[in-house]
Short mmCIF file of C-alpha atoms and ligand atoms in Angstrom, two decimals:
data_model
loop_
_atom_site.label_atom_id
_atom_site.label_comp_id
_atom_site.label_asym_id
_atom_site.label_seq_id
_atom_site.Cartn_x
_atom_site.Cartn_y
_atom_site.Cartn_z
CA MET H 1 23.85 -50.05 -26.71
CA LYS H 2 26.46 -49.51 -24.02
CA LYS H 3 29.34 -51.50 -22.56
CA THR H 4 30.33 -51.43 -18.90
CA ILE H 5 34.04 -51.95 -18.36
CA ALA H 6 35.18 -54.39 -15.68
CA LEU H 7 38.01 -53.25 -13.38
CA SER H 8 41.33 -54.94 -14.06
CA LYS H 9 44.06 -56.03 -11.62
CA GLY H 10 46.57 -56.08 -14.47
CA LEU H 11 47.17 -57.02 -18.11
CA HIS H 12 49.14 -60.04 -19.12
CA GLY H 13 49.91 -62.43 -21.97
CA GLN H 14 50.49 -61.49 -25.57
CA LEU H 15 48.37 -59.91 -28.27
CA ASP H 16 48.50 -59.84 -32.05
CA LEU H 17 47.22 -56.48 -33.20
CA PRO H 18 45.10 -56.09 -36.33
CA GLY H 19 46.79 -54.70 -39.44
CA ASP H 20 47.83 -51.06 -39.62
CA LYS H 21 45.01 -48.87 -40.89
CA SER H 22 47.15 -46.34 -42.77
CA ILE H 23 49.24 -49.02 -44.48
CA SER H 24 46.12 -51.08 -45.32
CA HIS H 25 44.53 -48.15 -47.22
CA ARG H 26 47.74 -47.51 -49.12
CA ALA H 27 48.35 -51.18 -49.99
CA LEU H 28 44.82 -51.42 -51.42
CA ILE H 29 45.26 -48.28 -53.51
CA LEU H 30 48.76 -49.00 -54.80
CA ALA H 31 47.92 -52.65 -55.55
CA SER H 32 44.92 -51.39 -57.55
CA LEU H 33 47.17 -49.09 -59.60
CA ALA H 34 49.66 -51.89 -60.33
CA GLN H 35 49.24 -54.08 -63.40
CA GLY H 36 48.78 -57.60 -62.04
CA ARG H 37 48.11 -59.47 -58.84
CA SER H 38 49.19 -58.28 -55.40
CA PRO H 39 48.44 -60.46 -52.37
CA ILE H 40 47.97 -58.55 -49.12
CA SER H 41 48.30 -60.37 -45.81
CA ASN H 42 47.07 -59.08 -42.43
CA LEU H 43 44.99 -56.43 -44.22
CA LEU H 44 42.91 -54.59 -41.63
CA GLY H 45 39.35 -55.83 -42.02
CA ALA H 46 37.88 -52.78 -40.23
CA ALA H 47 35.24 -50.38 -41.54
CA ASP H 48 37.71 -47.71 -42.75
CA PRO H 49 39.90 -49.77 -45.11
CA SER H 50 36.76 -51.65 -46.16
CA SER H 51 35.46 -48.29 -47.42
CA THR H 52 38.60 -47.89 -49.53
CA ARG H 53 38.24 -51.41 -50.87
CA ARG H 54 34.55 -50.90 -51.70
CA CYS H 55 35.30 -47.64 -53.57
CA LEU H 56 38.14 -49.27 -55.54
CA GLY H 57 35.74 -52.10 -56.42
CA ARG H 58 33.33 -49.49 -57.83
CA LEU H 59 36.25 -48.20 -59.92
CA GLY H 60 36.65 -51.63 -61.52
CA VAL H 61 39.25 -53.32 -59.32
CA GLN H 62 38.65 -56.95 -58.41
CA PHE H 63 39.49 -58.58 -55.09
CA HIS H 64 39.59 -62.21 -54.06
CA GLU H 65 39.86 -63.24 -50.46
CA ASP H 66 40.86 -66.38 -48.65
CA ALA H 67 41.41 -66.90 -44.92
CA ALA H 68 44.79 -65.15 -44.75
CA THR H 69 45.11 -63.01 -47.86
CA VAL H 70 43.28 -60.49 -49.98
CA LEU H 71 44.37 -60.77 -53.59
CA VAL H 72 44.09 -57.50 -55.53
CA HIS H 73 43.81 -57.72 -59.32
CA GLY H 74 45.30 -54.36 -60.29
CA ASN H 75 44.30 -52.77 -63.57
CA GLY H 76 47.45 -50.67 -64.01
CA LEU H 77 47.96 -46.94 -63.61
CA HIS H 78 45.45 -46.13 -66.34
CA GLY H 79 43.02 -48.99 -65.77
CA LEU H 80 40.39 -47.53 -63.42
CA ARG H 81 36.95 -47.01 -64.92
CA ALA H 82 34.19 -44.52 -64.22
CA PRO H 83 31.95 -45.76 -61.40
CA ASN H 84 28.22 -45.90 -62.05
CA VAL H 85 27.42 -44.81 -58.48
CA ASP H 86 28.68 -42.15 -56.06
CA LEU H 87 31.52 -43.46 -53.90
CA ASP H 88 30.71 -43.90 -50.19
CA CYS H 89 33.79 -43.25 -48.04
CA GLY H 90 31.93 -43.99 -44.80
CA ASN H 91 33.71 -42.52 -41.76
CA SER H 92 37.13 -42.61 -43.40
CA GLY H 93 39.06 -39.39 -44.06
CA THR H 94 41.97 -41.43 -45.43
CA THR H 95 39.69 -43.06 -48.02
CA MET H 96 38.30 -39.74 -49.18
CA ARG H 97 41.53 -37.76 -49.26
CA LEU H 98 43.79 -40.43 -50.78
CA LEU H 99 41.24 -41.48 -53.39
CA ALA H 100 40.69 -37.82 -54.29
CA GLY H 101 44.37 -37.74 -55.23
CA VAL H 102 43.95 -40.74 -57.53
CA LEU H 103 40.64 -39.51 -58.98
CA ALA H 104 42.12 -36.08 -59.77
CA GLY H 105 44.12 -37.86 -62.48
CA GLN H 106 41.29 -39.91 -64.04
CA PRO H 107 39.58 -39.02 -67.33
CA PHE H 108 36.12 -39.13 -65.73
CA VAL H 109 33.94 -37.53 -63.09
CA THR H 110 33.44 -39.06 -59.62
CA ARG H 111 31.40 -38.00 -56.63
CA LEU H 112 32.65 -38.87 -53.13
CA PHE H 113 30.57 -38.64 -49.98
CA GLY H 114 30.90 -39.75 -46.38
CA ASP H 115 28.88 -40.21 -43.21
CA GLU H 116 27.69 -37.33 -41.05
CA SER H 117 31.11 -36.95 -39.40
CA LEU H 118 33.20 -37.17 -42.58
CA ASN H 119 30.92 -34.72 -44.42
CA THR H 120 31.87 -32.03 -41.86
CA ARG H 121 35.64 -32.53 -42.03
CA PRO H 122 37.85 -30.04 -43.90
CA MET H 123 38.54 -30.89 -47.55
CA GLY H 124 39.90 -27.49 -48.70
CA ARG H 125 43.34 -28.85 -47.85
CA ILE H 126 43.13 -31.34 -50.74
CA VAL H 127 40.85 -29.30 -53.01
CA ASP H 128 43.49 -26.53 -53.23
CA PRO H 129 46.54 -28.53 -54.36
CA LEU H 130 44.54 -30.92 -56.58
CA SER H 131 42.82 -27.95 -58.29
CA GLU H 132 46.20 -26.31 -58.77
CA MET H 133 47.26 -29.52 -60.52
CA GLY H 134 44.33 -29.12 -62.95
CA ALA H 135 41.44 -31.20 -61.54
CA ARG H 136 38.07 -29.47 -61.20
CA ILE H 137 36.63 -30.11 -57.76
CA GLU H 138 33.32 -28.97 -56.33
CA ALA H 139 32.83 -29.07 -52.55
CA SER H 140 30.16 -27.66 -50.23
CA SER H 141 30.20 -23.95 -49.37
CA LYS H 142 32.07 -24.94 -46.17
CA ARG H 143 34.67 -26.77 -48.30
CA THR H 144 33.54 -30.17 -47.07
CA ALA H 145 32.28 -33.33 -48.81
CA PRO H 146 30.43 -34.37 -50.88
CA LEU H 147 33.12 -33.76 -53.47
CA LEU H 148 32.63 -33.85 -57.21
CA ILE H 149 35.95 -34.53 -58.91
CA GLU H 150 36.44 -34.01 -62.62
CA GLY H 151 39.85 -35.47 -63.25
CA LYS H 152 42.37 -34.35 -65.83
CA ARG H 153 45.18 -36.18 -67.54
CA PRO H 154 47.96 -35.28 -67.46
CA LEU H 155 47.81 -33.19 -64.33
CA LYS H 156 50.27 -30.36 -63.85
CA SER H 157 53.11 -31.19 -61.46
CA ILE H 158 53.41 -28.85 -58.47
CA THR H 159 55.45 -28.27 -55.34
CA HIS H 160 53.17 -28.23 -52.32
CA GLN H 161 53.71 -27.50 -48.66
CA PRO H 162 50.54 -28.40 -46.71
CA PRO H 163 49.64 -25.46 -44.41
CA THR H 164 48.60 -28.00 -41.74
CA PRO H 165 50.89 -31.04 -41.36
CA SER H 166 48.97 -34.01 -42.80
CA ALA H 167 50.03 -37.38 -44.18
CA GLN H 168 46.66 -37.64 -45.93
CA VAL H 169 47.25 -34.41 -47.84
CA LYS H 170 50.85 -35.36 -48.62
CA SER H 171 49.67 -38.75 -49.91
CA ALA H 172 46.83 -37.28 -51.97
CA VAL H 173 49.27 -34.96 -53.76
CA LEU H 174 51.84 -37.74 -54.29
CA LEU H 175 49.18 -40.08 -55.69
CA ALA H 176 47.95 -37.32 -58.02
CA GLY H 177 51.61 -36.80 -58.95
CA LEU H 178 51.59 -40.27 -60.54
CA PHE H 179 49.28 -38.77 -63.20
CA ALA H 180 51.18 -35.49 -63.64
CA ASP H 181 53.46 -34.31 -66.42
CA GLY H 182 56.67 -34.02 -64.41
CA GLU H 183 57.98 -34.15 -60.87
CA THR H 184 55.55 -33.39 -58.04
CA VAL H 185 57.12 -32.41 -54.73
CA VAL H 186 55.65 -32.26 -51.23
CA ARG H 187 57.54 -30.37 -48.52
CA GLU H 188 56.92 -30.58 -44.80
CA PRO H 189 58.92 -29.23 -41.84
CA LEU H 190 57.89 -32.17 -39.61
CA LEU H 191 57.86 -35.63 -41.14
CA THR H 192 54.30 -36.97 -40.94
CA ARG H 193 53.75 -40.72 -41.38
CA ASP H 194 55.75 -41.73 -44.43
CA HIS H 195 54.11 -45.01 -45.52
CA THR H 196 53.16 -43.77 -49.00
CA GLU H 197 56.74 -42.72 -49.73
CA ARG H 198 58.11 -46.03 -48.45
CA MET H 199 55.68 -48.02 -50.58
CA LEU H 200 56.48 -45.94 -53.65
CA GLY H 201 60.21 -46.30 -52.89
CA VAL H 202 60.80 -42.53 -52.82
CA ALA H 203 62.90 -41.48 -49.84
CA PRO H 204 62.42 -37.95 -48.50
CA THR H 205 65.42 -35.63 -48.48
CA TRP H 206 66.15 -33.16 -45.68
CA ASN H 207 67.18 -29.72 -46.82
CA GLY H 208 66.79 -26.19 -45.47
CA GLY H 209 64.69 -27.34 -42.51
CA MET H 210 62.26 -29.24 -44.74
CA HIS H 211 61.58 -32.85 -45.67
CA SER H 212 60.92 -33.05 -49.41
CA VAL H 213 59.56 -36.00 -51.28
CA ALA H 214 59.32 -36.11 -55.06
CA ILE H 215 57.34 -38.38 -57.37
CA GLN H 216 57.77 -38.70 -61.12
CA GLY H 217 54.57 -38.69 -63.18
CA GLY H 218 53.77 -41.74 -65.30
CA ARG H 219 56.01 -44.18 -63.44
CA THR H 220 54.60 -47.68 -63.22
CA ILE H 221 53.61 -49.31 -59.95
CA LEU H 222 54.68 -52.94 -59.79
CA PRO H 223 52.46 -55.62 -58.27
CA GLN H 224 53.95 -57.02 -55.09
CA GLN H 225 53.26 -58.98 -51.95
CA TYR H 226 52.23 -56.75 -49.02
CA GLU H 227 52.49 -57.83 -45.38
CA ILE H 228 50.75 -55.34 -43.16
CA PRO H 229 52.29 -54.83 -39.68
CA GLY H 230 50.16 -54.63 -36.54
CA ASP H 231 48.77 -51.13 -36.01
CA VAL H 232 50.85 -49.18 -33.49
CA SER H 233 47.95 -46.74 -33.00
CA SER H 234 45.75 -49.68 -31.92
CA ALA H 235 48.61 -51.02 -29.80
CA ALA H 236 48.64 -47.64 -28.02
CA PHE H 237 45.56 -48.52 -25.97
CA PHE H 238 47.22 -51.65 -24.59
CA VAL H 239 50.56 -49.89 -24.12
CA VAL H 240 48.78 -47.34 -21.94
CA ALA H 241 46.78 -49.93 -20.01
CA ALA H 242 49.83 -52.09 -19.25
CA ALA H 243 51.98 -49.04 -18.45
CA VAL H 244 49.72 -47.77 -15.66
CA ILE H 245 47.80 -50.72 -14.27
CA PRO H 246 50.04 -52.25 -11.58
CA ARG H 247 51.23 -55.86 -11.97
CA SER H 248 50.89 -55.72 -15.79
CA GLN H 249 53.19 -57.14 -18.38
CA ILE H 250 52.05 -57.57 -21.95
CA LEU H 251 53.80 -58.48 -25.19
CA LEU H 252 52.35 -56.85 -28.29
CA LYS H 253 53.49 -58.91 -31.27
CA ASN H 254 54.47 -57.74 -34.77
CA VAL H 255 53.77 -54.05 -34.23
CA GLY H 256 54.79 -51.49 -36.86
CA VAL H 257 57.41 -49.23 -35.26
CA ASN H 258 57.99 -46.80 -38.11
CA PRO H 259 59.68 -43.78 -36.44
CA SER H 260 57.04 -41.47 -37.96
CA ARG H 261 54.47 -43.26 -35.75
CA THR H 262 56.24 -43.99 -32.46
CA HIS H 263 56.66 -40.53 -30.94
CA PHE H 264 54.06 -41.38 -28.28
CA LEU H 265 56.20 -44.34 -27.15
CA SER H 266 59.19 -42.01 -26.65
CA ILE H 267 57.03 -39.52 -24.75
CA LEU H 268 55.77 -42.27 -22.41
CA GLN H 269 59.28 -43.73 -21.99
CA ASN H 270 60.60 -40.25 -21.12
CA HIS H 271 58.00 -40.11 -18.34
CA GLY H 272 58.96 -43.44 -16.79
CA ALA H 273 56.96 -46.01 -18.79
CA LYS H 274 58.76 -49.35 -19.25
CA ILE H 275 58.44 -50.10 -22.96
CA LEU H 276 60.90 -52.29 -24.86
CA GLU H 277 61.03 -52.94 -28.60
CA GLN H 278 62.28 -56.50 -29.15
CA ASN H 279 63.01 -58.67 -32.18
CA LYS H 280 63.20 -55.66 -34.52
CA ARG H 281 63.12 -56.44 -38.23
CA VAL H 282 62.02 -54.88 -41.52
CA VAL H 283 59.09 -56.31 -43.48
CA CYS H 284 58.01 -54.75 -46.79
CA GLY H 285 60.05 -51.66 -46.04
CA GLU H 286 58.44 -51.07 -42.62
CA PRO H 287 60.20 -51.64 -39.27
CA ILE H 288 58.35 -54.11 -37.03
CA ALA H 289 58.98 -55.20 -33.42
CA ASP H 290 57.41 -57.04 -30.51
CA VAL H 291 56.66 -54.41 -27.89
CA LEU H 292 56.97 -55.44 -24.25
CA VAL H 293 55.24 -53.16 -21.75
CA THR H 294 55.62 -53.56 -17.97
CA SER H 295 53.80 -51.38 -15.46
CA ALA H 296 55.85 -48.70 -13.74
CA GLU H 297 55.42 -45.46 -11.84
CA LEU H 298 54.91 -42.56 -14.27
CA ARG H 299 56.60 -39.18 -13.75
CA GLY H 300 54.61 -36.12 -14.72
CA PRO H 301 53.96 -33.55 -15.88
CA ILE H 302 53.31 -34.60 -19.48
CA HIS H 303 53.26 -31.50 -21.65
CA LEU H 304 52.68 -31.90 -25.39
CA ARG H 305 53.56 -28.98 -27.64
CA GLN H 306 52.73 -28.02 -31.22
CA GLN H 307 55.76 -29.87 -32.62
CA ASP H 308 54.68 -33.12 -30.89
CA VAL H 309 51.15 -33.06 -32.28
CA PRO H 310 51.57 -34.19 -35.94
CA LEU H 311 53.88 -36.98 -34.78
CA MET H 312 51.27 -38.52 -32.45
CA ILE H 313 48.02 -37.07 -33.75
CA ASP H 314 46.02 -40.30 -33.26
CA GLU H 315 47.50 -41.18 -29.85
CA ILE H 316 46.78 -37.95 -27.95
CA PRO H 317 43.52 -39.31 -26.43
CA SER H 318 45.29 -42.44 -25.15
CA VAL H 319 48.31 -40.51 -23.85
CA ALA H 320 45.92 -38.17 -21.99
CA VAL H 321 44.25 -41.20 -20.40
CA CYS H 322 47.71 -42.57 -19.54
CA ALA H 323 48.52 -39.33 -17.71
CA LEU H 324 45.17 -39.45 -15.91
CA LEU H 325 45.59 -43.04 -14.71
CA GLY H 326 49.25 -42.44 -13.85
CA ALA H 327 48.28 -39.36 -11.77
CA CYS H 328 50.38 -37.02 -13.91
CA GLU H 329 49.60 -33.42 -14.75
CA PHE H 330 48.79 -33.21 -18.47
CA GLU H 331 48.64 -30.43 -21.02
CA VAL H 332 48.42 -30.44 -24.82
CA ARG H 333 48.65 -27.16 -26.75
CA GLY H 334 49.02 -26.31 -30.45
CA ALA H 335 46.59 -29.12 -31.27
CA GLU H 336 43.65 -27.34 -33.02
CA GLU H 337 43.86 -30.12 -35.61
CA LEU H 338 42.29 -32.48 -33.05
CA ARG H 339 39.03 -30.58 -33.64
CA ALA H 340 39.03 -31.77 -37.28
CA LYS H 341 39.14 -35.51 -36.56
CA GLU H 342 36.31 -38.09 -36.51
CA SER H 343 34.87 -35.94 -33.72
CA ASP H 344 36.08 -32.67 -32.25
CA ARG H 345 38.54 -34.55 -30.06
CA ILE H 346 39.35 -31.58 -27.81
CA SER H 347 35.69 -31.15 -26.94
CA SER H 348 35.08 -34.96 -26.72
CA MET H 349 38.03 -35.42 -24.36
CA VAL H 350 37.06 -32.47 -22.17
CA LYS H 351 33.38 -33.48 -21.88
CA ASN H 352 34.17 -37.10 -21.09
CA LEU H 353 37.03 -36.30 -18.68
CA LYS H 354 34.55 -34.13 -16.77
CA VAL H 355 32.19 -37.13 -16.56
CA LEU H 356 35.02 -38.96 -14.73
CA GLY H 357 35.36 -36.09 -12.24
CA VAL H 358 38.47 -34.55 -13.80
CA LYS H 359 38.95 -30.79 -13.40
CA VAL H 360 39.90 -30.03 -16.97
CA GLU H 361 40.65 -26.78 -18.72
CA GLU H 362 39.68 -26.43 -22.39
CA TYR H 363 41.64 -24.19 -24.79
CA THR H 364 40.95 -23.56 -28.46
CA ASP H 365 44.13 -25.52 -29.20
CA GLY H 366 44.16 -28.14 -26.47
CA PHE H 367 43.25 -29.08 -22.90
CA ALA H 368 44.91 -29.59 -19.53
CA PHE H 369 44.33 -31.21 -16.16
CA GLY H 370 46.23 -31.50 -12.89
CA ASN H 371 47.55 -34.55 -11.06
CA LYS H 372 45.04 -34.59 -8.20
CA ASN H 373 41.62 -35.71 -9.37
CA GLN H 374 38.91 -37.56 -7.45
CA LEU H 375 38.04 -39.99 -10.22
CA ILE H 376 34.49 -41.37 -10.44
CA GLY H 377 32.77 -43.70 -12.88
CA GLY H 378 30.23 -42.52 -15.43
CA GLU H 379 28.76 -42.91 -18.88
CA ILE H 380 31.14 -41.94 -21.70
CA ASP H 381 29.65 -40.73 -24.98
CA PRO H 382 32.32 -41.00 -27.67
CA GLN H 383 29.84 -39.76 -30.31
CA GLY H 384 30.88 -42.51 -32.68
CA ASP H 385 34.59 -41.68 -32.45
CA HIS H 386 36.52 -44.97 -32.24
CA ARG H 387 39.65 -43.58 -30.60
CA ILE H 388 37.71 -41.73 -27.90
CA ALA H 389 35.73 -44.91 -27.13
CA MET H 390 38.88 -47.03 -26.82
CA ALA H 391 40.84 -44.47 -24.78
CA PHE H 392 38.04 -44.26 -22.21
CA ALA H 393 37.57 -48.03 -22.19
CA ILE H 394 41.17 -48.18 -20.93
CA ALA H 395 40.29 -45.60 -18.25
CA GLY H 396 37.50 -47.97 -17.18
CA LEU H 397 40.03 -50.72 -16.43
CA LYS H 398 41.25 -48.61 -13.48
CA ILE H 399 38.26 -46.38 -12.61
CA PRO H 400 35.23 -48.28 -11.29
CA GLY H 401 31.87 -47.85 -13.04
CA VAL H 402 32.86 -46.58 -16.50
CA SER H 403 30.57 -47.45 -19.41
CA ILE H 404 30.90 -46.62 -23.09
CA LEU H 405 27.94 -45.69 -25.26
CA GLY H 406 27.92 -47.07 -28.82
CA PRO H 407 30.91 -49.39 -28.25
CA GLN H 408 30.64 -50.83 -31.76
CA CYS H 409 32.34 -47.70 -33.18
CA THR H 410 35.67 -49.41 -32.34
CA ASN H 411 35.10 -51.42 -35.55
CA ILE H 412 36.18 -48.34 -37.52
CA SER H 413 39.83 -49.22 -36.84
CA PHE H 414 40.03 -52.12 -34.38
CA PRO H 415 37.72 -55.08 -34.86
CA GLY H 416 38.24 -57.41 -31.90
CA PHE H 417 39.15 -54.59 -29.49
CA TRP H 418 36.72 -55.79 -26.79
CA GLU H 419 37.91 -59.39 -27.17
CA CYS H 420 41.54 -58.23 -26.77
CA ILE H 421 40.56 -56.48 -23.52
CA GLN H 422 38.80 -59.60 -22.31
CA LYS H 423 41.76 -61.77 -23.25
CA SER H 424 44.48 -59.63 -21.63
CA ALA H 425 42.89 -57.91 -18.61
CA TYR H 426 42.42 -60.10 -15.51
C1 S3P Q 1 46.37 -40.80 -41.60
C2 S3P Q 1 46.86 -39.55 -41.28
C3 S3P Q 1 46.39 -38.78 -40.12
C4 S3P Q 1 45.69 -39.68 -39.11
C5 S3P Q 1 44.72 -40.62 -39.74
C6 S3P Q 1 45.40 -41.50 -40.75
C7 S3P Q 1 46.87 -41.45 -42.81
O1 S3P Q 1 45.47 -37.81 -40.57
O2 S3P Q 1 45.04 -38.89 -38.14
O3 S3P Q 1 44.11 -41.44 -38.75
O4 S3P Q 1 46.66 -42.66 -42.97
O5 S3P Q 1 47.51 -40.76 -43.62
P1 S3P Q 1 45.94 -36.35 -41.10
O6 S3P Q 1 46.67 -36.54 -42.36
O7 S3P Q 1 44.66 -35.58 -41.29
O8 S3P Q 1 46.80 -35.80 -40.00
#
């Protein structure tokens, strides 16, 4: 299947974004570890959090759903039970890595596997700290899934500094820390998304050039009501479209604007994009705003460096497309981590930018292009990577003749993406 994108004269109106993917995973997991009922509203109903929910169901957690809410019947910190099947994490790295943290502390053995993409992604980064804590974990010879996890209770508390900045690794260690015999600490020089810490009510401290977050083993998780904000990483596609397609003005409602997620907005604002955060408030410990984007002339060049990368890891494809459509020179370096995502995003971006006639340079740690490109339409192959598909769909609003192969992969994180385009682009 393929989808041809219609040119747009501008975006207008307002959009409600689906629930935040990262927060949805965490709400499902923490509600499952609480003793009692936690209603979750605006839970993202996409494939990735559905993988987390399915796995938790296999571990004995019950869910009830009505139109607006998913009610989680948590079994308490020690209430999960051994699954009688292997757990399928689908395409979702967050499911696999965060659940591995929980499963490291269970008194049973679990096997986790994923789809073709997930089974090639690096898992050594969680295997190392969780093994140091006392779990026994078997991975493939390339240190990828499937993973066999023989949990231990109590785990040994550790202090861990992930060699590659990663909120998934940080969260896996913190979740395992709930089952450890003391205080588990994660240190990171750059603050990656901090939703787990916020939900656990443990604020990071800043000391000696490091953010440190500590979790006490054995503490109970209370059931609570969760309201999931709109996903700022999904909003990014519409921010970009409205920023660079002339005569656009769009209001993105109820978007999560946690500072650990909004670096890309600051980068775009610094290059001339007109983006305003209005009606700011805090819901369930997360800052939320309505984001108003009006088209404006962008000023290049946009250069992203190593220190920018962890702060906008999911938005680099859309920011690159923003630079392209805004006729700005673009370069990202220090971003090898992009090769370990749902696809090798450096190679996916480079290949597909070339399809659109862009003269692009590929580096091991990034890519670059200039501000003078003769853009042409063409067939984009995102190779099942949702963010690549959506970033190039936005390119197709301004470049005639762009089509996207396998457009249904957007359901990984953004069900309704194509309807939102149809609704807002005229
Ligand atoms: C996520 C963290 C990031 C991000 C992913 C979601 C999370 O991954 O790319 O989409 O929810 O913690 P890394 O931790 O691998 O950087």
